[in-house]
PDB file of C-alpha atoms in Angstrom:
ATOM      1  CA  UNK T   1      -3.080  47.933  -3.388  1.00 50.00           C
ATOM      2  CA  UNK T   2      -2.300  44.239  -2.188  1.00 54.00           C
ATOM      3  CA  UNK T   3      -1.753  42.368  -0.653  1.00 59.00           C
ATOM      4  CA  UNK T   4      -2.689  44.078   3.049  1.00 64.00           C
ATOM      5  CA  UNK T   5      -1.586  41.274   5.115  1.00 76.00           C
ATOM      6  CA  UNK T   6       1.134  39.126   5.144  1.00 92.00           C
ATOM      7  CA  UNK T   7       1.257  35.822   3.256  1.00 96.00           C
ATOM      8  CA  UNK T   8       3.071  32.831   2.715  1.00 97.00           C
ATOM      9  CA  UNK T   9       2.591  30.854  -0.474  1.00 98.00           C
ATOM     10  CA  UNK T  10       3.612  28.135  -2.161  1.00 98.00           C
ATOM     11  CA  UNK T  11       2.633  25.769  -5.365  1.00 98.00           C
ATOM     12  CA  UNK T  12       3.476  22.903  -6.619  1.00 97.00           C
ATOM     13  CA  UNK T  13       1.962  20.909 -10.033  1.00 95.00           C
ATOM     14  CA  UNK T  14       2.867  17.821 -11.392  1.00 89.00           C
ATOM     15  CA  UNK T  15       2.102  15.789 -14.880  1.00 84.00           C
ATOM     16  CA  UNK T  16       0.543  12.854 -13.642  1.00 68.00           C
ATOM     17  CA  UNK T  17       0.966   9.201 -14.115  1.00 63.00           C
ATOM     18  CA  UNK T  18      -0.706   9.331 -17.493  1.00 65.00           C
ATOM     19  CA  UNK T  19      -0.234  12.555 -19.524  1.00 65.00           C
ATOM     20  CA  UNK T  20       2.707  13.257 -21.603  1.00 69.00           C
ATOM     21  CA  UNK T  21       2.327  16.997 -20.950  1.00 80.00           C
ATOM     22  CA  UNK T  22       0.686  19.910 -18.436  1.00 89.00           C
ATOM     23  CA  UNK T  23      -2.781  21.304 -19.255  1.00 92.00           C
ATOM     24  CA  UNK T  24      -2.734  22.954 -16.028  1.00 94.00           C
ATOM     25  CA  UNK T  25      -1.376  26.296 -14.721  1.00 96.00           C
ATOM     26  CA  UNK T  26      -1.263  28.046 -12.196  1.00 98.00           C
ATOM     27  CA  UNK T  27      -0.066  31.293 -10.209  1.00 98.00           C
ATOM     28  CA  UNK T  28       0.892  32.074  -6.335  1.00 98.00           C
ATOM     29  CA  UNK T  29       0.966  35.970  -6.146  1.00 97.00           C
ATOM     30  CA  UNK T  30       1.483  37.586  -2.487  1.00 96.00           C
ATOM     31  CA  UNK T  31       2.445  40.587  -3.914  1.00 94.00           C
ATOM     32  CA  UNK T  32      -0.757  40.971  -5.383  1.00 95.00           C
ATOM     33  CA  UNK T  33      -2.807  38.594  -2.529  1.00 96.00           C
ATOM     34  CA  UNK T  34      -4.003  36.714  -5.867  1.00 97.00           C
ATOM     35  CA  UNK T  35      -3.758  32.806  -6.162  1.00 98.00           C
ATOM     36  CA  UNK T  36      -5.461  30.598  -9.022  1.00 98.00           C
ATOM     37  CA  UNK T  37      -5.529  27.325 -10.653  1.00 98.00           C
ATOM     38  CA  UNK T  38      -6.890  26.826 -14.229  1.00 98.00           C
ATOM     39  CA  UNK T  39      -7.627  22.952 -15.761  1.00 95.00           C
ATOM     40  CA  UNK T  40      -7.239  22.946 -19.275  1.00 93.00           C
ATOM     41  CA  UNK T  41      -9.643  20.920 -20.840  1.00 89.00           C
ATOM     42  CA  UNK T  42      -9.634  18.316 -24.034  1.00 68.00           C
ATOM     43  CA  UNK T  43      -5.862  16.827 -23.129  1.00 55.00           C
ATOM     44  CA  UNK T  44      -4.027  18.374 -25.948  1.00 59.00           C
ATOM     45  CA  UNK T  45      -2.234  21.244 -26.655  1.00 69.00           C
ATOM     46  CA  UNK T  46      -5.270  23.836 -26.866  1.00 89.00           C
ATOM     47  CA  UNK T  47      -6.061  22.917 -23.296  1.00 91.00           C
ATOM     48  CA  UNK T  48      -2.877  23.998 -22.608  1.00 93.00           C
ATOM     49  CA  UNK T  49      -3.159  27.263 -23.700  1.00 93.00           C
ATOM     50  CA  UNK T  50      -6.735  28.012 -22.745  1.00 95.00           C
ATOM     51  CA  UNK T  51      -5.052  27.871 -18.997  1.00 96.00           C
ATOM     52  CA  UNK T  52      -2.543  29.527 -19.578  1.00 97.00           C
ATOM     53  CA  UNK T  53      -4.064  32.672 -21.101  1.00 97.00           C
ATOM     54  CA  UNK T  54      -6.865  32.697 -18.188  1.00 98.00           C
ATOM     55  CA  UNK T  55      -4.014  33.157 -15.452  1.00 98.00           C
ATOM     56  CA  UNK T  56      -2.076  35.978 -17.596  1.00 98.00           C
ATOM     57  CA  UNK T  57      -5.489  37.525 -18.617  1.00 97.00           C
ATOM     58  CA  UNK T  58      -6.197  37.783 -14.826  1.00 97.00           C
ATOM     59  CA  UNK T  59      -2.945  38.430 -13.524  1.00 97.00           C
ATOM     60  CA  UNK T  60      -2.305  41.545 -15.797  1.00 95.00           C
ATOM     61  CA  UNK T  61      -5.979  42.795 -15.017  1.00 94.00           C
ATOM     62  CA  UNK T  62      -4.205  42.958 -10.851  1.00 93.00           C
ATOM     63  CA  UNK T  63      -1.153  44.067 -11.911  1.00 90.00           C
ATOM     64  CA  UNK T  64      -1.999  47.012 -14.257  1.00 81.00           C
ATOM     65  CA  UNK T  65      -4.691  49.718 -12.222  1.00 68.00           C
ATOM     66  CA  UNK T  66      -6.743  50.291 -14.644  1.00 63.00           C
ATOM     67  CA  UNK T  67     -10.634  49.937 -15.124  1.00 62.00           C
ATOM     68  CA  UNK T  68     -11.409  46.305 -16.545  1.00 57.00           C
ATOM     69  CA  UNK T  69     -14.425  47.495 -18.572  1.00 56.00           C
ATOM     70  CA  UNK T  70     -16.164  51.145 -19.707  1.00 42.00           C
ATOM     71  CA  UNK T  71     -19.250  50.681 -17.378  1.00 44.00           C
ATOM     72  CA  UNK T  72     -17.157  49.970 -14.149  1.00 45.00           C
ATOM     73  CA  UNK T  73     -20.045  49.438 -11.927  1.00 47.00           C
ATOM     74  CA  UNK T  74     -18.638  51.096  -8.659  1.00 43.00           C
ATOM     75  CA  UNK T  75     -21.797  53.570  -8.024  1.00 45.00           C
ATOM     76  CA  UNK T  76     -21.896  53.763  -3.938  1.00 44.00           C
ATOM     77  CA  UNK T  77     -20.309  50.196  -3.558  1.00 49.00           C
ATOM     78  CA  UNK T  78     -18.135  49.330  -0.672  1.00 55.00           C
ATOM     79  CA  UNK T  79     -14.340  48.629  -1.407  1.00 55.00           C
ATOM     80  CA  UNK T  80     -15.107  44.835  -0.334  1.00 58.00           C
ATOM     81  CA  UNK T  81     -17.844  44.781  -3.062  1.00 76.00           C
ATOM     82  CA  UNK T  82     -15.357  46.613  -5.519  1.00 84.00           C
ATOM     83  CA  UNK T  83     -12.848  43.652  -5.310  1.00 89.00           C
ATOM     84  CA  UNK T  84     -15.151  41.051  -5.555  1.00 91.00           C
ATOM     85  CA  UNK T  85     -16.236  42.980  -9.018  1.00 92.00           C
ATOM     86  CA  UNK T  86     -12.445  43.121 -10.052  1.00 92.00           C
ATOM     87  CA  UNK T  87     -12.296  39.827  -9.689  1.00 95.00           C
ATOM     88  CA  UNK T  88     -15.170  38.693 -11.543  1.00 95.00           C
ATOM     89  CA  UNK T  89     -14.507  40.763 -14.273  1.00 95.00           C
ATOM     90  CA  UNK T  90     -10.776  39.884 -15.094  1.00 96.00           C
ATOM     91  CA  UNK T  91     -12.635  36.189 -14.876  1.00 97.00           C
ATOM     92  CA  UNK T  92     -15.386  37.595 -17.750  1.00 96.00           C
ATOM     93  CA  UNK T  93     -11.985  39.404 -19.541  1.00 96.00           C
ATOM     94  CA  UNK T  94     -10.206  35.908 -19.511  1.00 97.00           C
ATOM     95  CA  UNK T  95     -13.485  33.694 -21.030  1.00 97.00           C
ATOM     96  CA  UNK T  96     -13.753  36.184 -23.764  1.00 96.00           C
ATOM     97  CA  UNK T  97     -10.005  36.509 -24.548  1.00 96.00           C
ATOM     98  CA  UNK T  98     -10.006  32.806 -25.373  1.00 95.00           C
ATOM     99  CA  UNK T  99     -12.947  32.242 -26.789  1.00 94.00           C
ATOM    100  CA  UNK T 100     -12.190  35.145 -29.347  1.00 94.00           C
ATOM    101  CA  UNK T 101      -8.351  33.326 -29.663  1.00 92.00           C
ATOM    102  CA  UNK T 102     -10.046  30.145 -30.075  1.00 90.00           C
ATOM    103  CA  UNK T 103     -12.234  31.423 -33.251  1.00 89.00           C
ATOM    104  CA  UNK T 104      -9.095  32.593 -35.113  1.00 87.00           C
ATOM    105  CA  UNK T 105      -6.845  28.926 -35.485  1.00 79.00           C
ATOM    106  CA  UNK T 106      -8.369  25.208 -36.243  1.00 76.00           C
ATOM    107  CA  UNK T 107      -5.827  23.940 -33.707  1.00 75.00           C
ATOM    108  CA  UNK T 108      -7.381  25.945 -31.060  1.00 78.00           C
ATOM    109  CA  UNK T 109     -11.029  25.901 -31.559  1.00 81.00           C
ATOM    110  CA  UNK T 110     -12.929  24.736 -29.006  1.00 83.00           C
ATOM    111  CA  UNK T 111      -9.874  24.974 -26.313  1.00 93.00           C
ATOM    112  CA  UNK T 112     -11.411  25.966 -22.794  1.00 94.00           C
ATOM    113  CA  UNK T 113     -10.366  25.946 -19.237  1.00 96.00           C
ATOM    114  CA  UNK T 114     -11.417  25.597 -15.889  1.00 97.00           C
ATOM    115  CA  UNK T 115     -10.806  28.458 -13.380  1.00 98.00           C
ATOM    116  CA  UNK T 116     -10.612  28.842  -9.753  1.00 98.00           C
ATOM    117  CA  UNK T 117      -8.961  32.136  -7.819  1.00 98.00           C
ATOM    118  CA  UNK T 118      -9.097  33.862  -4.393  1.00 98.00           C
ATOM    119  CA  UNK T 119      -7.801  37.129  -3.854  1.00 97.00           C
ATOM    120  CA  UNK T 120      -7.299  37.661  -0.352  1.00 96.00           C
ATOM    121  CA  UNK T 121      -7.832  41.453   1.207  1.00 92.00           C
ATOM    122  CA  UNK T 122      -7.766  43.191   4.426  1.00 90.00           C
ATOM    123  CA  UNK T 123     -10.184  40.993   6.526  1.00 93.00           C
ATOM    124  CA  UNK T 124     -11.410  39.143   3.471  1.00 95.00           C
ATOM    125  CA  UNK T 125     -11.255  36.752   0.361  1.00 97.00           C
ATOM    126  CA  UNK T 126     -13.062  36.886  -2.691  1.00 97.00           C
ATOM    127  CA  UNK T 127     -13.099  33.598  -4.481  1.00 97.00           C
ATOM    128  CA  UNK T 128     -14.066  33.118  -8.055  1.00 97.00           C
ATOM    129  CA  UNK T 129     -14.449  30.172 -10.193  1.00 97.00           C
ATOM    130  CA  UNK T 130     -15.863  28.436 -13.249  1.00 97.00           C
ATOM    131  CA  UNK T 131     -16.071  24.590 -13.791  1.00 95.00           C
ATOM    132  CA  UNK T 132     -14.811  22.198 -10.900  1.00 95.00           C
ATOM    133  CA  UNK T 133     -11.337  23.803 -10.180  1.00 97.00           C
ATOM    134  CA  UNK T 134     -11.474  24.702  -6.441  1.00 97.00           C
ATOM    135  CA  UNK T 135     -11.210  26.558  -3.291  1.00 98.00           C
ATOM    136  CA  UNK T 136     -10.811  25.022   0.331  1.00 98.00           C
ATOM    137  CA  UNK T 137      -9.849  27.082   3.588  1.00 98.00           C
ATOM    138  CA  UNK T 138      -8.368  25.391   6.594  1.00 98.00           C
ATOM    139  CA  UNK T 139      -9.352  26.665   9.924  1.00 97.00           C
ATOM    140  CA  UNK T 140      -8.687  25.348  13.451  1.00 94.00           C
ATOM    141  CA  UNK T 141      -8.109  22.299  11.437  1.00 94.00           C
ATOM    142  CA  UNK T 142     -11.544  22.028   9.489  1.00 97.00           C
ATOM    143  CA  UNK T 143     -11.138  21.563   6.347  1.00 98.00           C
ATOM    144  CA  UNK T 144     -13.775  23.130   4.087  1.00 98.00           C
ATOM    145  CA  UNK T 145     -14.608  23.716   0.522  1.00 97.00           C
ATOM    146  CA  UNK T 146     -16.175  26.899  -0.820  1.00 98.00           C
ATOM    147  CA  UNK T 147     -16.950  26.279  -4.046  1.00 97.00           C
ATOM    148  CA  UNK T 148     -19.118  24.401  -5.895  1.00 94.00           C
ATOM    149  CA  UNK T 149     -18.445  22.088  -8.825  1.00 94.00           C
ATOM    150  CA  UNK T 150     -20.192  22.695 -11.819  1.00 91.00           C
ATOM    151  CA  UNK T 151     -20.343  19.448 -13.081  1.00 88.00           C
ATOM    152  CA  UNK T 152     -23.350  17.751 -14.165  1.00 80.00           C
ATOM    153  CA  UNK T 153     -23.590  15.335 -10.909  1.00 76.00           C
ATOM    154  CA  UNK T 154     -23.268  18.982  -8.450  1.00 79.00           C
ATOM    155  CA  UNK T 155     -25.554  20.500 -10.497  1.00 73.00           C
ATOM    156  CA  UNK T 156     -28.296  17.726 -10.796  1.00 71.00           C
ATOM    157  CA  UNK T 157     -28.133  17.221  -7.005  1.00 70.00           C
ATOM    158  CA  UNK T 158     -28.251  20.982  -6.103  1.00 67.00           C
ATOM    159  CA  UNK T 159     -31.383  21.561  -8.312  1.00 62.00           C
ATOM    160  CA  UNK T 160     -33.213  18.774  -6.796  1.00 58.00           C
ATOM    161  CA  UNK T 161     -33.872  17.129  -9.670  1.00 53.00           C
ATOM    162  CA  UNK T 162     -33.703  13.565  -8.893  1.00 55.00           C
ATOM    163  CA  UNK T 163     -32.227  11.598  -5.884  1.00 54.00           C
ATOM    164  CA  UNK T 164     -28.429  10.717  -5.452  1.00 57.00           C
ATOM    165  CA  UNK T 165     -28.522   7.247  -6.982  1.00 53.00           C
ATOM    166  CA  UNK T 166     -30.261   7.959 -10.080  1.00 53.00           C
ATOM    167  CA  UNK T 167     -27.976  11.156 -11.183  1.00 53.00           C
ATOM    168  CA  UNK T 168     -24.611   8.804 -10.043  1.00 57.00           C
ATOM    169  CA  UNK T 169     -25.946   6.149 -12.607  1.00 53.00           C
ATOM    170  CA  UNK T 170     -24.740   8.402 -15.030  1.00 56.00           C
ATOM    171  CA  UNK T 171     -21.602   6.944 -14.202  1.00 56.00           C
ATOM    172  CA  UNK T 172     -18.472   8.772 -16.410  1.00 59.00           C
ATOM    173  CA  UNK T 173     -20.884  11.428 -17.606  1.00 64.00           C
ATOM    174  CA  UNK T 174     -21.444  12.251 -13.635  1.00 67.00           C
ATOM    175  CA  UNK T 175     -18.771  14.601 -13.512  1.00 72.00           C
ATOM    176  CA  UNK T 176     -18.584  16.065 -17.005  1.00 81.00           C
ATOM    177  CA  UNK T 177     -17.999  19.641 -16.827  1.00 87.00           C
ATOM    178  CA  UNK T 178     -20.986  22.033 -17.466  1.00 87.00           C
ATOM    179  CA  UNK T 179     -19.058  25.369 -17.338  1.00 93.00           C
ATOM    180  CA  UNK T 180     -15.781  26.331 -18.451  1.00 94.00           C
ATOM    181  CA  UNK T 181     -13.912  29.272 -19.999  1.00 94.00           C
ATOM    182  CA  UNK T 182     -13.675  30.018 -23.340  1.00 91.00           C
ATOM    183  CA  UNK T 183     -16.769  27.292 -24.369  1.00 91.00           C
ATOM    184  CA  UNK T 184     -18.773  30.213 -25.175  1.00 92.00           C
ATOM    185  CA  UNK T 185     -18.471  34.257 -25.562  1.00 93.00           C
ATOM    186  CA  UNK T 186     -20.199  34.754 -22.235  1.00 94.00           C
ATOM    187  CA  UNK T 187     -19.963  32.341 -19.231  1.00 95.00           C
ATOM    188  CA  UNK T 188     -21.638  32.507 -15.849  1.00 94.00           C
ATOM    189  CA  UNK T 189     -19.116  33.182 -13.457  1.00 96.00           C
ATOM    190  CA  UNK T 190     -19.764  32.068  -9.228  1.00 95.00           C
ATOM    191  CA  UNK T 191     -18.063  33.944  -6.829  1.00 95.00           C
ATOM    192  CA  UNK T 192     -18.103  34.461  -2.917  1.00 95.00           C
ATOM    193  CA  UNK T 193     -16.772  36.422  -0.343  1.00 96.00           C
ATOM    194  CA  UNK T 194     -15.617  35.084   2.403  1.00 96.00           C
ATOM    195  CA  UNK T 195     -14.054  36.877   5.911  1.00 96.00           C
ATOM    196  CA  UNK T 196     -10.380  35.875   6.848  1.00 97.00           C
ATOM    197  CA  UNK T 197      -8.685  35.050  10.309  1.00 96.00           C
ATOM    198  CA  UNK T 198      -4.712  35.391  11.156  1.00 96.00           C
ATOM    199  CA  UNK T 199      -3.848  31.947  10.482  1.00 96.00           C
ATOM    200  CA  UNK T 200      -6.522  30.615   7.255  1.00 98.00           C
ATOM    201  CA  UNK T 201      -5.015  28.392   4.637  1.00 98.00           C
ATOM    202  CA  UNK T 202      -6.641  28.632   1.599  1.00 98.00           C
ATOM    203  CA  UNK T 203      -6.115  25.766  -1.009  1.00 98.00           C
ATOM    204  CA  UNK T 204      -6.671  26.269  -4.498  1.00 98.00           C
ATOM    205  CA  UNK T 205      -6.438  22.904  -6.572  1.00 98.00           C
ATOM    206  CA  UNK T 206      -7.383  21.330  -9.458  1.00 96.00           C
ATOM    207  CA  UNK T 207      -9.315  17.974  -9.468  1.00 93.00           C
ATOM    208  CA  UNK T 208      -6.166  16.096  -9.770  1.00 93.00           C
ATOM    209  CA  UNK T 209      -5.854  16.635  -6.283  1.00 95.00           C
ATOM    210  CA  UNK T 210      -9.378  16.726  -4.961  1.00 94.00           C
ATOM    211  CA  UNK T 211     -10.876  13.668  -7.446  1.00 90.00           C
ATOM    212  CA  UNK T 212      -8.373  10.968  -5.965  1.00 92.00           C
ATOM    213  CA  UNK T 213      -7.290  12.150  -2.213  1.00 95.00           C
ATOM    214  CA  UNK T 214     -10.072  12.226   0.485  1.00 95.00           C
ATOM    215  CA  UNK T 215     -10.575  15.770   1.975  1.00 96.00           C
ATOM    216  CA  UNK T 216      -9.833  14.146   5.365  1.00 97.00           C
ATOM    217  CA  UNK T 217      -6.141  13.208   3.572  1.00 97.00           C
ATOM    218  CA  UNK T 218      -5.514  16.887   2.684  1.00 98.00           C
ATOM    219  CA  UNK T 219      -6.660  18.108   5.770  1.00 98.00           C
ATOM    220  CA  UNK T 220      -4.222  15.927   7.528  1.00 97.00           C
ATOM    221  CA  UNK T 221      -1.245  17.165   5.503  1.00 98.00           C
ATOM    222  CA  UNK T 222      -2.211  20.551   5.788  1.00 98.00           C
ATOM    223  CA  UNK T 223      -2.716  20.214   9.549  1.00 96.00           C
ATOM    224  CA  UNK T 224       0.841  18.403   9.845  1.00 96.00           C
ATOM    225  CA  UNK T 225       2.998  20.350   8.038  1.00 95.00           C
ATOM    226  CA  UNK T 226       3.141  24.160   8.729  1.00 95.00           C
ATOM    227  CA  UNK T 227       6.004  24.219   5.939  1.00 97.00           C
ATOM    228  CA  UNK T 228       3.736  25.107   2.749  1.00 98.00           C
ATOM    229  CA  UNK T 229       6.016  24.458  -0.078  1.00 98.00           C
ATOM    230  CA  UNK T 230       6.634  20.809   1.699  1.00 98.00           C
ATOM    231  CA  UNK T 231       2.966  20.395   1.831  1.00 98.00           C
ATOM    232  CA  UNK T 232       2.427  21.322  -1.470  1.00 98.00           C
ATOM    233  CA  UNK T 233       4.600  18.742  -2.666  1.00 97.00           C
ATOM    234  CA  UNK T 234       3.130  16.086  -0.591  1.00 97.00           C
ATOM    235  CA  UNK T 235      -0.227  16.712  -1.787  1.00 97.00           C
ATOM    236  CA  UNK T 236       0.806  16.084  -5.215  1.00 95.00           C
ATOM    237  CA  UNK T 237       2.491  13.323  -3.733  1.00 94.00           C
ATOM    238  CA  UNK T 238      -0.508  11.594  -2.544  1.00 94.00           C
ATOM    239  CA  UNK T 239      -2.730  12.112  -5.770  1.00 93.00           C
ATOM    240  CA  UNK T 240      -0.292   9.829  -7.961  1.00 90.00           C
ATOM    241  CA  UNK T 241       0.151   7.434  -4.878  1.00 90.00           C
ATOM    242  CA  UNK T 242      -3.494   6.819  -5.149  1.00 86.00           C
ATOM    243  CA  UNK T 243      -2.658   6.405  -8.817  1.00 75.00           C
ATOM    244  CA  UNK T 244      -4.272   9.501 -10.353  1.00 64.00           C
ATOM    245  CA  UNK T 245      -3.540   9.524 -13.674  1.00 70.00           C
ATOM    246  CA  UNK T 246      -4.561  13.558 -14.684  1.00 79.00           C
ATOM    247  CA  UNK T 247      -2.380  16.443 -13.928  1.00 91.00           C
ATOM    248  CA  UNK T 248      -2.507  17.553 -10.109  1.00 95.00           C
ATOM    249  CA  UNK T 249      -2.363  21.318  -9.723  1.00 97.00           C
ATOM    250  CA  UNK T 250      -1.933  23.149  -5.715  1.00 97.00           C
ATOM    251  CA  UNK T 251      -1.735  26.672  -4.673  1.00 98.00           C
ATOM    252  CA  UNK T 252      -1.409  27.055  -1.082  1.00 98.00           C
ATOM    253  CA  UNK T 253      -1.723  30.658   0.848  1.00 98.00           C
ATOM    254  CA  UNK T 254      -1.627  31.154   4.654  1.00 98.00           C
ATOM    255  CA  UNK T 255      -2.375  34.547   6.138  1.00 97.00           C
ATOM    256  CA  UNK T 256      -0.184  35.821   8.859  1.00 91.00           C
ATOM    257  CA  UNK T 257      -0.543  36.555  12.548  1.00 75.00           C
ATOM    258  CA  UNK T 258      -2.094  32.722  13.126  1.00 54.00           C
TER     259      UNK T 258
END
């Protein structure tokens, strides 16, 4: 079924200055148009696995056609809306495969993961994501992100709850994560679809990248170097340059005929 167009990929993830191990993972699919970025969360060995599982448990929902659940809630919807609900779902499959793996081991419990993924279609991307993983597309050399972060600062200052300064006083709490997979059996799940043109880049990343490397940075690499796996190592590049010391996590996808 995917992908329809042609696209180039490329990924690249790298420890950090800090960590002794990986909590991220990732995957860079043409064949199926499907790219994705989890952040495991906690810094141990369960965060580890919590990504991990959410990019097999979404992978194999792509790679096996199949419905995802018994109430498969086609009715009259359009193929674009049909993909968008694939998506979404594998997400849903993936929070409640590790939440249920999390229940059954002590060294486990509590593991969760962020989760950002775009599956790109014929004339479209759906984009899916859960905690402040996320999705840029480059365009005529714009750089711009479409997703939001759910952390506690993004979500303050998107419900209008108080003004900028008093929610950043929060200082390290600012950008605790408020959503994640596997936290809880169900988990609210934000997706958008987006329409393509020959020649997008879409950048899916974790906030290794996007926490120490100014957008303006990424769009510059991304604007210099039409070589994707080079870029993709450069980004990484920059994020322990400016000394970040979390994992750093890219998946970059261009879509032909640009």
């Amino acid at each position: 079924m995917y992908p329809q167009v042609a696209i180039e990929a490329a990924a690249h993830s790298g420890v950090g200055r800090r960590r002794s191990h990986n909590d991220d993972s990732l995957a860079a699919l043409p064949c199926l148009g499907l790219f994705m970025v989890a952040d495991g969360l906690g810094g141990n060995a369960a965060g580890e696995v919590a990504s991990r599982m959410a990019i097999e448990v979404v992978k194999s929902c792509f790679e096996v056609d199949e419905e995802i659940e018994e109430t498969w809630p086609y009715g009259t919807a359009t193929p674009h809306d049909r993909d968008e609900v694939r998506l979404v779902l594998s997400v849903r499959r993936a929070n409640r495969a590790i939440y249920e793996a999390s229940q059954r081991q002590e060294h486990t419990r509590e593991m969760a993961t962020t989760f950002a993924g775009v599956l790109l279609g014929l004339g479209m991307a759906y984009i899916a994501h859960v905690g402040d993983s996320r999705v840029y597309r480059m365009r005529g050399g714009k750089l711009e992100r479409l997703t939001r972060d759910h952390t506690l600062l993004e979500e303050l200052l998107y419900d209008g709850d108080g003004v900028r300064e008093a929610v950043e006083a929060l200082s390290d709490r600012a950008n605790a994560v408020t959503r994640a997979l596997g936290c809880d059996e169900n988990v609210e799940i934000e997706s958008r679809v987006e329409p393509t043109a020959p020649g997008d880049i879409f950048l899916v990343c974790s906030d290794g990248l996007w926490g120490p490397v100014p957008e303006g940075r990424i769009a510059g690499v991304l604007g210099s170097h039409r070589d994707l796996s080079l870029a993709a190592s450069l980004l990484v590049d920059l994020a322990n340059e400016h000394g970040e010391p979390d994992n750093v996590t890219c998946v970059l996808a261009r879509l032909g005929g640009g």
